[in-house]
Tab-separated table of C-alpha atoms in Angstrom:
chain	number	residue	atom	x	y	z
A	7	MET	CA	-102.124	21.812	-44.142
A	8	ASN	CA	-99.721	24.519	-45.240
A	9	SER	CA	-99.739	25.900	-48.427
A	10	SER	CA	-96.428	24.120	-49.432
A	11	MET	CA	-97.921	20.430	-49.085
A	12	ALA	CA	-101.480	21.222	-50.558
A	13	MET	CA	-98.180	21.368	-53.611
A	14	LYS	CA	-97.183	18.366	-52.753
A	15	LEU	CA	-100.294	16.785	-52.539
A	16	PHE	CA	-101.529	18.558	-56.728
A	17	ASN	CA	-98.473	17.422	-58.012
A	18	ILE	CA	-98.543	13.324	-56.711
A	19	LEU	CA	-102.614	13.792	-57.445
A	20	LEU	CA	-101.631	15.394	-61.244
A	21	PHE	CA	-98.930	12.715	-61.152
A	22	CYS	CA	-100.642	9.698	-60.098
A	23	THR	CA	-103.681	10.524	-62.162
A	24	PRO	CA	-103.067	9.549	-65.559
A	25	ILE	CA	-101.821	6.316	-64.340
A	26	TYR	CA	-104.910	5.645	-62.461
A	27	VAL	CA	-107.145	6.327	-65.734
A	28	GLY	CA	-104.161	4.566	-67.598
A	29	LEU	CA	-104.799	1.055	-65.710
A	30	THR	CA	-108.083	1.352	-64.827
A	31	LEU	CA	-108.727	1.485	-69.002
A	32	SER	CA	-106.281	-0.782	-69.549
A	33	ILE	CA	-108.000	-3.216	-67.569
A	34	SER	CA	-111.589	-2.562	-68.228
A	35	ALA	CA	-110.870	-3.182	-72.248
A	36	HIS	CA	-108.777	-6.493	-71.308
A	37	ALA	CA	-111.620	-7.593	-68.540
A	38	GLY	CA	-114.351	-6.455	-71.928
A	39	GLY	CA	-111.817	-8.401	-73.968
A	40	ILE	CA	-112.323	-11.447	-72.311
A	41	GLY	CA	-116.075	-11.091	-72.905
A	42	LEU	CA	-115.963	-10.485	-76.283
A	43	LEU	CA	-113.343	-13.813	-76.729
A	44	LYS	CA	-116.474	-15.472	-75.389
A	45	LYS	CA	-119.053	-13.885	-77.618
A	46	TYR	CA	-117.645	-14.385	-80.233
A	47	ASP	CA	-117.066	-17.523	-80.243
A	48	CYS	CA	-113.059	-17.575	-80.585
A	49	ALA	CA	-112.325	-20.913	-78.580
A	50	SER	CA	-114.663	-23.038	-81.243
A	51	CYS	CA	-111.616	-22.690	-82.989
A	52	HIS	CA	-109.296	-20.851	-81.479
A	53	ALA	CA	-107.302	-22.766	-78.439
A	54	LEU	CA	-107.108	-19.902	-75.830
A	55	THR	CA	-105.343	-22.153	-73.313
A	56	GLY	CA	-102.477	-25.026	-73.525
A	57	PRO	CA	-101.081	-27.281	-74.293
A	58	ALA	CA	-100.378	-27.409	-78.095
A	59	PRO	CA	-101.685	-30.690	-79.495
A	60	ALA	CA	-100.033	-34.001	-78.893
A	61	THR	CA	-101.728	-36.387	-81.228
A	62	LEU	CA	-101.318	-36.085	-85.567
A	63	ALA	CA	-105.996	-36.626	-84.579
A	64	ALA	CA	-105.768	-33.166	-82.439
A	65	LEU	CA	-103.289	-31.640	-84.617
A	66	TRP	CA	-105.993	-32.411	-87.422
A	67	GLN	CA	-108.352	-30.838	-86.202
A	68	ARG	CA	-107.582	-27.469	-84.964
A	69	LYS	CA	-109.082	-24.843	-87.275
A	70	GLY	CA	-106.979	-22.033	-86.252
A	71	PRO	CA	-103.592	-20.869	-84.669
A	72	ASP	CA	-103.247	-21.104	-80.716
A	73	LEU	CA	-103.202	-18.605	-79.252
A	74	PHE	CA	-102.455	-19.330	-75.611
A	75	TYR	CA	-99.591	-17.738	-76.286
A	76	ALA	CA	-100.453	-14.843	-78.820
A	77	GLY	CA	-98.619	-11.989	-76.686
A	78	ASN	CA	-95.911	-13.335	-77.102
A	79	LYS	CA	-96.507	-14.034	-81.224
A	80	TYR	CA	-97.875	-11.047	-82.591
A	81	ARG	CA	-98.026	-7.958	-82.664
A	82	GLN	CA	-101.012	-5.570	-81.308
A	83	ALA	CA	-100.845	-3.350	-84.249
A	84	TRP	CA	-101.262	-5.614	-86.464
A	85	LEU	CA	-103.900	-8.489	-84.868
A	86	GLU	CA	-106.103	-4.909	-84.285
A	87	THR	CA	-105.899	-4.085	-87.952
A	88	TRP	CA	-106.219	-7.568	-88.793
A	89	LEU	CA	-109.216	-8.314	-86.595
A	90	GLN	CA	-111.174	-4.888	-88.766
A	91	GLN	CA	-109.536	-6.752	-91.754
A	92	PRO	CA	-109.299	-9.913	-92.010
A	93	LYS	CA	-107.856	-11.634	-94.850
A	94	ARG	CA	-106.068	-15.253	-95.228
A	95	ILE	CA	-102.569	-16.058	-93.740
A	96	ARG	CA	-102.177	-19.956	-95.271
A	97	PRO	CA	-103.105	-20.581	-98.863
A	98	ALA	CA	-104.528	-23.676	-98.126
A	99	GLY	CA	-105.785	-23.049	-94.787
A	100	MET	CA	-105.407	-24.370	-91.295
A	101	PHE	CA	-104.120	-28.167	-91.712
A	102	TYR	CA	-103.213	-28.656	-95.860
A	103	MET	CA	-104.834	-31.763	-95.624
A	104	ASN	CA	-108.354	-30.790	-95.015
A	105	HIS	CA	-108.420	-27.873	-97.810
A	106	ILE	CA	-106.433	-30.038	-101.341
A	107	LYS	CA	-107.372	-31.583	-104.000
A	108	PRO	CA	-106.060	-33.264	-106.841
A	109	GLY	CA	-105.198	-31.875	-109.780
A	110	PRO	CA	-104.143	-32.530	-113.322
A	111	LYS	CA	-100.865	-31.122	-112.851
A	112	ARG	CA	-100.755	-31.011	-108.745
A	113	ASN	CA	-102.722	-31.042	-105.340
A	114	MET	CA	-104.785	-27.875	-105.781
A	115	VAL	CA	-106.344	-26.147	-102.403
A	116	ASP	CA	-109.520	-26.856	-102.994
A	117	THR	CA	-110.803	-22.658	-101.899
A	118	SER	CA	-114.714	-24.550	-101.201
A	119	THR	CA	-113.860	-25.614	-98.196
A	120	LEU	CA	-112.266	-22.522	-96.544
A	121	THR	CA	-114.162	-20.243	-94.303
A	122	GLU	CA	-113.138	-16.349	-93.604
A	123	HIS	CA	-112.493	-15.200	-90.003
A	124	ILE	CA	-115.296	-13.026	-88.711
A	125	GLN	CA	-114.464	-8.835	-89.056
A	126	LEU	CA	-114.717	-6.434	-86.093
A	127	ASN	CA	-115.604	-3.523	-85.446
A	128	LYS	CA	-112.910	-1.792	-84.472
A	129	LYS	CA	-113.758	-1.124	-80.404
A	130	ASP	CA	-114.421	-4.486	-80.280
A	131	ALA	CA	-110.802	-5.232	-82.104
A	132	LYS	CA	-109.182	-3.381	-80.384
A	133	ALA	CA	-110.374	-4.513	-76.720
A	134	ILE	CA	-110.104	-8.621	-77.882
A	135	ALA	CA	-105.685	-7.504	-79.536
A	136	ALA	CA	-105.480	-6.144	-75.801
A	137	THR	CA	-106.818	-9.353	-74.147
A	138	LEU	CA	-104.673	-11.398	-77.035
A	139	ALA	CA	-101.346	-9.952	-75.723
A	140	SER	CA	-101.330	-10.449	-72.273
A	141	MET	CA	-101.443	-14.224	-73.305
A	142	LYS	CA	-98.133	-15.128	-73.117
A	143	THR	CA	-97.721	-18.274	-71.775
A	144	HIS	CA	-94.380	-18.826	-73.758
A	145	THR	CA	-92.425	-15.909	-72.197
A	146	ALA	CA	-89.545	-17.937	-71.517
A	147	LEU	CA	-88.909	-19.018	-75.149
A	148	ILE	CA	-89.404	-15.571	-76.214
A	149	GLN	CA	-86.684	-14.270	-73.463
A	150	ALA	CA	-83.827	-16.536	-74.814
A	151	GLU	CA	-83.549	-14.907	-77.996
A	152	LYS	CA	-82.397	-11.439	-79.292
A	153	HIS	CA	-82.778	-9.532	-81.907
A	154	ASP	CA	-80.408	-7.590	-83.731
A	155	ALA	CA	-81.693	-5.249	-86.489
A	156	SER	CA	-78.353	-4.294	-87.716
A	157	ILE	CA	-77.410	-7.046	-89.301
A	158	SER	CA	-78.294	-6.951	-92.784
A	159	PRO	CA	-79.430	-9.927	-94.828
A	160	GLY	CA	-78.034	-8.780	-97.983
A	161	PRO	CA	-78.415	-11.115	-101.846
A	162	LEU	CA	-78.626	-13.570	-98.600
A	163	GLY	CA	-80.933	-13.506	-97.015
A	164	GLU	CA	-82.927	-14.629	-100.504
A	165	MET	CA	-80.350	-17.493	-101.249
A	166	LEU	CA	-81.139	-18.620	-97.529
A	167	PHE	CA	-84.843	-19.178	-97.386
A	168	ASP	CA	-84.842	-19.984	-100.704
A	169	LYS	CA	-81.739	-22.372	-101.931
A	170	ILE	CA	-79.805	-23.702	-98.555
A	171	TYR	CA	-82.666	-23.861	-96.163
A	172	GLY	CA	-85.244	-23.776	-98.405
A	173	CYS	CA	-88.275	-22.785	-96.624
A	174	MET	CA	-89.731	-21.511	-99.870
A	175	ALA	CA	-90.696	-25.363	-100.494
A	176	CYS	CA	-93.782	-24.231	-97.927
A	177	HIS	CA	-94.309	-20.802	-97.605
A	178	GLN	CA	-94.655	-17.673	-100.438
A	179	ILE	CA	-92.068	-14.649	-100.369
A	180	GLU	CA	-94.552	-12.525	-102.538
A	181	PRO	CA	-98.514	-13.603	-103.597
A	182	GLY	CA	-98.963	-16.391	-105.582
A	183	PHE	CA	-95.445	-17.244	-104.801
A	184	GLY	CA	-93.775	-20.312	-103.201
A	185	GLY	CA	-95.986	-23.173	-101.606
A	186	MET	CA	-99.065	-23.602	-100.170
A	187	SER	CA	-98.834	-25.464	-96.838
A	188	GLY	CA	-96.971	-23.139	-94.783
A	189	THR	CA	-98.126	-19.437	-93.858
A	190	GLU	CA	-97.394	-16.285	-96.180
A	191	VAL	CA	-94.087	-14.884	-95.015
A	192	TYR	CA	-93.760	-11.949	-97.112
A	193	THR	CA	-96.938	-10.289	-93.648
A	194	ALA	CA	-94.642	-11.921	-91.722
A	195	GLY	CA	-92.574	-8.699	-90.769
A	196	LYS	CA	-95.669	-6.871	-89.838
A	197	ARG	CA	-97.498	-9.818	-88.294
A	198	LEU	CA	-94.850	-11.217	-86.208
A	199	THR	CA	-92.332	-9.972	-83.638
A	200	PRO	CA	-88.939	-10.779	-84.072
A	201	GLU	CA	-88.429	-12.845	-80.995
A	202	PHE	CA	-91.256	-14.857	-81.744
A	203	MET	CA	-89.144	-15.485	-85.545
A	204	LEU	CA	-85.825	-16.580	-84.384
A	205	SER	CA	-87.278	-18.633	-81.676
A	206	TYR	CA	-89.881	-20.950	-83.789
A	207	ILE	CA	-86.427	-21.012	-86.562
A	208	ARG	CA	-84.940	-21.954	-83.553
A	209	ASN	CA	-87.079	-24.748	-82.275
A	210	PRO	CA	-91.048	-25.103	-83.747
A	211	GLN	CA	-91.164	-28.313	-81.263
A	212	ALA	CA	-90.732	-26.170	-78.517
A	213	TRP	CA	-93.810	-23.894	-79.956
A	214	ASP	CA	-96.068	-26.836	-81.036
A	215	PRO	CA	-94.713	-29.826	-81.358
A	216	LYS	CA	-96.349	-31.486	-84.451
A	217	ILE	CA	-96.313	-28.818	-86.771
A	218	TRP	CA	-94.711	-29.635	-90.247
A	219	MET	CA	-92.514	-27.377	-89.605
A	220	PRO	CA	-89.170	-29.095	-89.825
A	221	ASN	CA	-86.050	-27.420	-87.882
A	222	ALA	CA	-83.443	-26.760	-89.747
A	223	HIS	CA	-80.966	-25.672	-86.987
A	224	LEU	CA	-79.810	-22.326	-89.080
A	225	PRO	CA	-77.061	-21.065	-87.064
A	226	ASP	CA	-77.763	-17.770	-85.013
A	227	ASN	CA	-76.459	-15.095	-87.424
A	228	ASN	CA	-78.191	-16.975	-90.309
A	229	LYS	CA	-81.078	-16.485	-87.998
A	230	GLN	CA	-81.477	-12.795	-88.106
A	231	LYS	CA	-80.104	-12.806	-91.233
A	232	LEU	CA	-83.379	-14.701	-91.955
A	233	VAL	CA	-85.576	-12.599	-89.978
A	234	ASN	CA	-83.775	-9.646	-90.761
A	235	TYR	CA	-84.555	-10.973	-94.471
A	236	ILE	CA	-88.469	-11.252	-93.622
A	237	ILE	CA	-88.694	-8.476	-92.367
A	238	LYS	CA	-87.653	-6.224	-95.158
A	239	LEU	CA	-90.093	-8.588	-97.177
A	240	SER	CA	-93.330	-7.279	-95.192
A	241	LYS	CA	-91.474	-3.345	-95.920
A	242	GLU	CA	-91.474	-3.513	-99.772
A	243	SER	CA	-95.351	-5.685	-99.506
A	244	ASN	CA	-98.471	-3.772	-99.773
A	245	ASP	CA	-99.952	-6.476	-97.904
A	246	GLU	CA	-101.573	-6.110	-94.665
B	13	MET	CA	-98.396	-33.896	-41.931
B	14	ASN	CA	-99.529	-36.722	-43.829
B	15	LYS	CA	-102.152	-34.634	-45.821
B	16	TYR	CA	-99.886	-32.056	-47.426
B	17	LEU	CA	-97.728	-34.756	-48.469
B	18	LEU	CA	-100.304	-36.934	-50.716
B	19	MET	CA	-101.924	-33.331	-51.569
B	20	MET	CA	-98.128	-32.654	-53.513
B	21	LEU	CA	-98.099	-36.244	-54.851
B	22	LEU	CA	-101.937	-36.008	-56.092
B	23	ALA	CA	-101.443	-31.736	-57.590
B	24	ILE	CA	-97.531	-33.467	-58.838
B	25	THR	CA	-99.766	-36.603	-61.125
B	26	SER	CA	-101.957	-34.589	-61.960
B	27	MET	CA	-98.894	-32.765	-64.187
B	28	CYS	CA	-97.737	-35.184	-65.452
B	29	LEU	CA	-101.024	-36.755	-66.522
B	30	HIS	CA	-101.228	-33.269	-68.167
B	31	SER	CA	-97.568	-32.560	-69.349
B	32	PRO	CA	-97.074	-32.940	-73.706
B	33	ALA	CA	-95.803	-35.566	-74.320
B	34	VAL	CA	-95.708	-36.300	-77.999
B	35	ASN	CA	-96.822	-40.042	-78.918
B	36	ALA	CA	-95.475	-42.258	-81.698
B	37	GLU	CA	-97.666	-42.496	-84.999
B	38	SER	CA	-98.392	-44.324	-87.423
B	39	ALA	CA	-95.932	-44.477	-90.741
B	40	LYS	CA	-98.989	-43.784	-92.716
B	41	ASP	CA	-100.626	-40.806	-90.554
B	42	ASN	CA	-96.780	-39.195	-90.539
B	43	TYR	CA	-96.687	-39.456	-94.102
B	44	ARG	CA	-100.377	-38.215	-94.190
B	45	THR	CA	-99.041	-34.373	-92.032
B	46	TYR	CA	-95.242	-34.056	-93.415
B	47	CYS	CA	-95.099	-35.739	-96.431
B	48	MET	CA	-97.774	-35.425	-98.408
B	49	GLN	CA	-97.216	-31.653	-99.071
B	50	CYS	CA	-94.725	-32.184	-100.953
B	51	HIS	CA	-94.998	-35.650	-102.676
B	52	GLY	CA	-98.508	-35.296	-103.037
B	53	MET	CA	-101.624	-36.949	-101.558
B	54	THR	CA	-101.389	-40.573	-103.745
B	55	GLY	CA	-97.784	-40.272	-103.308
B	56	LEU	CA	-96.937	-38.894	-106.663
B	57	GLY	CA	-94.643	-36.339	-106.181
B	58	MET	CA	-97.176	-33.615	-107.318
B	59	GLY	CA	-97.963	-32.487	-103.622
B	60	VAL	CA	-99.670	-28.644	-103.407
B	61	ASN	CA	-96.226	-27.181	-102.895
B	62	ILE	CA	-94.446	-27.966	-105.997
B	63	GLN	CA	-95.174	-25.352	-108.395
B	64	ASP	CA	-92.316	-23.137	-108.262
B	65	MET	CA	-90.380	-25.672	-107.027
B	66	SER	CA	-86.578	-25.971	-109.063
B	67	VAL	CA	-86.372	-29.324	-107.837
B	68	GLN	CA	-89.530	-31.846	-108.111
B	69	PRO	CA	-90.232	-34.233	-105.249
B	70	ARG	CA	-89.354	-38.347	-105.707
B	71	ASP	CA	-92.490	-40.197	-107.426
B	72	HIS	CA	-92.838	-42.949	-104.511
B	73	THR	CA	-94.651	-44.775	-106.847
B	74	ASP	CA	-91.803	-44.864	-109.472
B	75	ALA	CA	-90.008	-48.362	-108.208
B	76	LYS	CA	-87.145	-48.069	-110.531
B	77	ALA	CA	-85.816	-44.010	-108.979
B	78	MET	CA	-87.026	-45.636	-105.192
B	79	GLY	CA	-85.653	-49.579	-106.018
B	80	THR	CA	-81.518	-47.215	-106.418
B	81	ARG	CA	-81.776	-46.051	-102.676
B	82	THR	CA	-81.343	-48.430	-100.334
B	83	ASP	CA	-83.051	-48.120	-97.038
B	84	VAL	CA	-80.474	-46.458	-95.534
B	85	GLU	CA	-80.179	-44.009	-97.417
B	86	LEU	CA	-83.897	-43.113	-97.445
B	87	PHE	CA	-83.922	-43.088	-93.568
B	88	LYS	CA	-81.026	-40.976	-93.358
B	89	VAL	CA	-82.543	-38.416	-96.049
B	90	ILE	CA	-85.695	-38.142	-94.259
B	91	LYS	CA	-83.568	-37.660	-90.684
B	92	GLU	CA	-80.708	-35.011	-92.236
B	93	GLY	CA	-82.534	-34.031	-95.396
B	94	GLY	CA	-81.392	-34.386	-99.110
B	95	LEU	CA	-78.118	-32.417	-98.181
B	96	ALA	CA	-77.009	-35.641	-96.543
B	97	ILE	CA	-77.785	-37.839	-100.008
B	98	SER	CA	-76.631	-34.830	-101.798
B	99	LYS	CA	-79.956	-34.131	-103.288
B	100	SER	CA	-81.336	-31.346	-102.981
B	101	SER	CA	-82.060	-29.397	-99.583
B	102	LEU	CA	-85.949	-29.238	-101.014
B	103	MET	CA	-85.964	-31.686	-98.217
B	104	PRO	CA	-85.743	-31.036	-95.029
B	105	PRO	CA	-84.180	-33.143	-92.082
B	106	TRP	CA	-87.184	-34.448	-89.732
B	107	ALA	CA	-85.111	-35.360	-87.179
B	108	ASP	CA	-86.420	-33.468	-84.378
B	109	THR	CA	-90.085	-34.359	-86.263
B	110	LEU	CA	-89.779	-38.281	-85.642
B	111	THR	CA	-88.173	-40.408	-83.983
B	112	ASP	CA	-85.799	-42.966	-85.532
B	113	GLN	CA	-88.329	-45.650	-84.745
B	114	GLU	CA	-91.129	-43.644	-86.932
B	115	ILE	CA	-88.560	-42.919	-89.512
B	116	HIS	CA	-87.822	-47.375	-90.074
B	117	ASP	CA	-91.807	-46.960	-90.334
B	118	LEU	CA	-91.513	-44.466	-93.025
B	119	VAL	CA	-89.101	-46.463	-95.085
B	120	LYS	CA	-90.644	-50.133	-94.856
B	121	HIS	CA	-93.922	-47.144	-96.043
B	122	LEU	CA	-92.247	-45.979	-98.422
B	123	ARG	CA	-91.050	-49.439	-99.864
B	124	THR	CA	-94.901	-50.199	-100.092
B	125	LEU	CA	-95.769	-47.176	-102.192
B	126	CYS	CA	-93.280	-47.774	-104.994
B	127	ASN	CA	-93.292	-51.625	-104.032
B	128	CYS	CA	-90.291	-52.302	-104.385
B	129	GLU	CA	-86.681	-53.609	-102.631
B	130	TYR	CA	-83.266	-51.582	-102.967
B	131	SER	CA	-82.612	-53.043	-106.243
B	132	THR	CA	-78.790	-52.919	-108.337
B	133	LYS	CA	-79.863	-53.855	-111.239
């Protein structure tokens, strides 16, 4: 082997080694994540394989969000942070009817029925987040969307959310303000991919056939404004 | 050849059996899932969501108010939302969630809650 060939070989090794190490670490973290999903018994509350509930009876029994499309839905960095410091996202739990009681002026959330999510250490949170990020059964729905961050929501964003489409009836736009039966939206921009938000607003039933979020048939431009409004809310909010 | 054909048929049958078909539900169960979040556990309009609403949801047990609506109007407002009958946009359209038959069943359910029919009086 002459010196030129040796140099080429060295360069190839130099280039490939980080890729190999990176791939090995990624595969090993992913394999570790699958083991951790079992260790923490995540499947006792979350569906790790589809499809989503096709009957109301099945919907009512769901204890946590479906995770078989977690990689299409969540931002991996958010997953990693949240798993270390879990905080309630749905004020009235997974299915609100399982967690409300009569009250003097309106039905109230019965907090005694709500349970906390398990808290993970940094290493396990990172491994599980990597595994969840690889679970992408609904990539076709995501690929049908194109987020345009340049469309400013302006003052119309809040108007669309509160008045025109009435989203605030079920969702909170700041802590303690808005509806209780949906997920809080003031953290959604940090939690969810823009393409997921666009797709879910376009057709909630394509993701979850029996979900209690209706399809309001928003025009594309308003959908972009709404998603950019939600992202703006997240930037204004200090909550993770 | 026949063996492969049989395997393909079995695979197709299996896929059909496992497809996420959406089932028709009873009006009572649909009301519990989709309506009670705003109209309340007993239909009084006192749902868990109402605290910050600019327009309060209809009390479905109010025979006088419910009696002013025809069955056609009730069907329309459930299917197309409040704006379709010049009411609040906070009442959303359920056309993509419920079948027409399920909406007709819900209209009948509303009539049992208010114990009323449409009246011009």
